[in-house]
XYZ file of C-alpha atoms in Angstrom:
198
model
C 159.306 70.529 -40.693
C 157.679 72.449 -43.563
C 154.071 71.598 -44.226
C 153.259 69.829 -47.466
C 151.335 71.772 -50.152
C 147.606 71.168 -50.052
C 145.786 69.566 -52.969
C 144.470 73.020 -53.870
C 147.971 74.503 -53.935
C 149.278 71.587 -55.993
C 146.524 72.173 -58.541
C 147.357 75.878 -58.725
C 151.070 75.146 -59.074
C 150.454 72.588 -61.806
C 148.070 74.815 -63.741
C 150.398 77.804 -63.548
C 153.515 75.841 -64.475
C 151.899 74.115 -67.442
C 150.114 77.225 -68.692
C 153.370 79.178 -68.476
C 155.458 76.649 -70.364
C 152.998 74.961 -72.727
C 149.962 77.217 -73.040
C 146.422 76.820 -71.769
C 144.740 75.102 -74.693
C 147.340 72.392 -75.116
C 147.379 71.703 -71.371
C 144.746 69.072 -70.684
C 142.919 68.568 -67.439
C 144.519 65.118 -67.247
C 147.982 66.678 -67.449
C 147.156 69.053 -64.615
C 145.714 66.253 -62.487
C 148.739 64.075 -63.143
C 151.167 66.845 -62.192
C 149.177 67.748 -59.064
C 148.557 64.121 -58.084
C 144.856 64.681 -57.397
C 141.558 63.283 -58.644
C 139.153 65.054 -61.007
C 136.689 65.395 -58.140
C 139.232 67.469 -56.194
C 139.713 69.895 -59.076
C 135.978 70.346 -59.583
C 135.311 70.685 -55.862
C 137.837 73.521 -55.524
C 137.515 75.339 -58.848
C 134.439 74.091 -60.714
C 136.260 73.498 -63.995
C 139.529 74.060 -65.837
C 138.802 77.727 -66.525
C 138.063 78.304 -62.859
C 141.418 76.763 -61.975
C 143.291 78.846 -64.575
C 141.536 81.981 -63.350
C 142.579 81.378 -59.758
C 146.149 80.540 -60.807
C 146.317 83.836 -62.698
C 144.976 85.747 -59.699
C 147.681 84.253 -57.532
C 150.363 85.062 -60.127
C 149.085 88.636 -60.407
C 149.297 89.059 -56.629
C 152.893 87.843 -56.701
C 153.724 90.188 -59.585
C 152.116 93.071 -57.692
C 154.280 92.348 -54.654
C 157.518 92.014 -56.626
C 156.870 95.203 -58.587
C 156.056 97.180 -55.438
C 159.267 95.932 -53.802
C 161.269 97.167 -56.794
C 159.522 100.538 -56.621
C 160.284 100.797 -52.907
C 163.960 99.999 -53.584
C 164.300 102.724 -56.243
C 165.931 106.009 -55.230
C 164.230 108.583 -57.455
C 160.869 109.245 -59.064
C 162.295 108.345 -62.465
C 163.790 105.107 -61.163
C 160.516 104.163 -59.517
C 158.744 104.606 -62.855
C 161.308 102.457 -64.674
C 161.332 99.814 -61.908
C 158.709 97.849 -63.869
C 161.567 96.441 -65.966
C 163.614 95.453 -62.929
C 160.489 93.822 -61.529
C 159.864 91.883 -64.733
C 163.326 90.348 -64.618
C 163.056 89.552 -60.892
C 159.534 88.156 -61.232
C 160.566 85.748 -63.969
C 163.447 84.440 -61.855
C 161.146 83.860 -58.864
C 158.413 81.890 -60.647
C 158.194 79.260 -63.349
C 159.701 81.021 -66.382
C 156.956 81.513 -68.934
C 157.398 81.635 -72.693
C 156.468 85.306 -72.458
C 153.505 86.675 -70.490
C 151.046 84.178 -69.049
C 148.255 86.776 -69.105
C 148.806 87.661 -72.755
C 149.129 83.966 -73.581
C 145.845 83.079 -71.921
C 144.130 86.076 -73.541
C 145.398 85.011 -76.973
C 144.281 81.419 -76.460
C 140.859 82.265 -74.994
C 138.829 84.394 -77.424
C 135.645 84.003 -75.386
C 136.626 83.886 -71.701
C 134.047 83.582 -68.968
C 133.343 86.626 -66.817
C 135.757 85.725 -64.003
C 138.627 84.990 -66.367
C 137.903 88.133 -68.384
C 137.943 90.222 -65.204
C 141.227 88.669 -64.099
C 142.889 89.352 -67.453
C 141.617 92.931 -67.307
C 142.977 93.303 -63.765
C 146.499 92.728 -65.064
C 146.085 95.551 -67.579
C 144.514 97.856 -64.987
C 147.391 97.281 -62.581
C 149.993 97.913 -65.262
C 148.472 101.104 -66.668
C 147.179 102.434 -63.361
C 150.406 102.089 -61.420
C 152.545 103.447 -64.244
C 150.241 106.450 -64.566
C 150.450 107.065 -60.812
C 154.237 106.873 -60.953
C 154.452 109.041 -64.054
C 152.460 111.906 -62.532
C 155.215 113.194 -60.230
C 157.724 112.953 -63.102
C 155.896 114.564 -66.045
C 152.725 115.961 -64.495
C 149.197 114.602 -64.311
C 148.251 115.768 -67.805
C 151.066 113.848 -69.529
C 151.063 110.831 -67.183
C 148.508 108.743 -69.168
C 150.498 109.234 -72.399
C 153.768 108.213 -70.775
C 152.129 105.210 -69.072
C 150.754 103.974 -72.412
C 154.150 104.341 -74.062
C 155.892 102.424 -71.311
C 153.267 99.667 -71.532
C 153.965 99.476 -75.258
C 157.689 99.079 -74.590
C 157.011 96.570 -71.803
C 154.804 94.502 -74.120
C 157.535 94.620 -76.744
C 160.006 93.238 -74.228
C 157.649 90.342 -73.545
C 157.384 89.747 -77.282
C 161.176 89.633 -77.618
C 161.327 87.094 -74.792
C 158.877 84.957 -76.756
C 161.258 85.246 -79.709
C 164.062 83.866 -77.571
C 165.814 87.005 -76.334
C 167.717 86.853 -73.053
C 165.407 88.148 -70.324
C 167.926 90.424 -68.608
C 169.171 91.851 -71.904
C 165.620 92.444 -73.155
C 164.505 94.136 -69.941
C 167.624 96.332 -69.891
C 166.970 97.409 -73.477
C 163.312 98.035 -72.679
C 164.308 100.161 -69.712
C 166.573 102.250 -71.928
C 163.819 102.806 -74.499
C 161.318 103.671 -71.760
C 163.810 106.207 -70.372
C 163.926 107.867 -73.796
C 160.123 108.002 -73.831
C 160.176 109.508 -70.350
C 162.586 112.239 -71.401
C 160.669 112.959 -74.610
C 157.348 113.336 -72.805
C 159.013 115.215 -69.967
C 160.588 117.709 -72.352
C 157.154 118.534 -73.763
C 155.456 118.774 -70.374
C 155.242 121.809 -68.070
C 157.858 121.887 -65.347
C 157.075 119.500 -62.502
C 158.062 120.519 -58.992
C 160.716 118.111 -57.684
């Protein structure tokens, strides 16, 4: 028989689900406690406060995103496909977790103009992962000199896809369109770059 989620896990699940669907500011501590079926003392004992709970929920979500994205990279057959796998991963990630209105990290950043250090570091970790991995994947395709430019352009397209999801676009259609635009950016940067050994 499967073990029941701990109080800590229930708090993380509740915080993530509510933040993803309603936003952080509108989600009260009482709503999280009610969803998780725990007392205030349990929340404060595990996380200190609401921001501590949100921070830990984001860290867990980032770890899951990291895993899903890496799986999609591993499944891709070519260097170009590995670079564009971020869009496949986005679609798969959203099917695996509570569907958010767009990006939970961007949502929390928008709603929290003055985050504490831990939350700020966690939000920055999402950006570092996105830019860093795309730059690493872009290097073998367009060369190390052009890789940062291509990574930034793909992040811009990726962020646009998230914005379209917020506007109500179908996730699979938006990610497919984003992939196509990112492929154009790849070819444009690649055409201007020195030949890269295959």
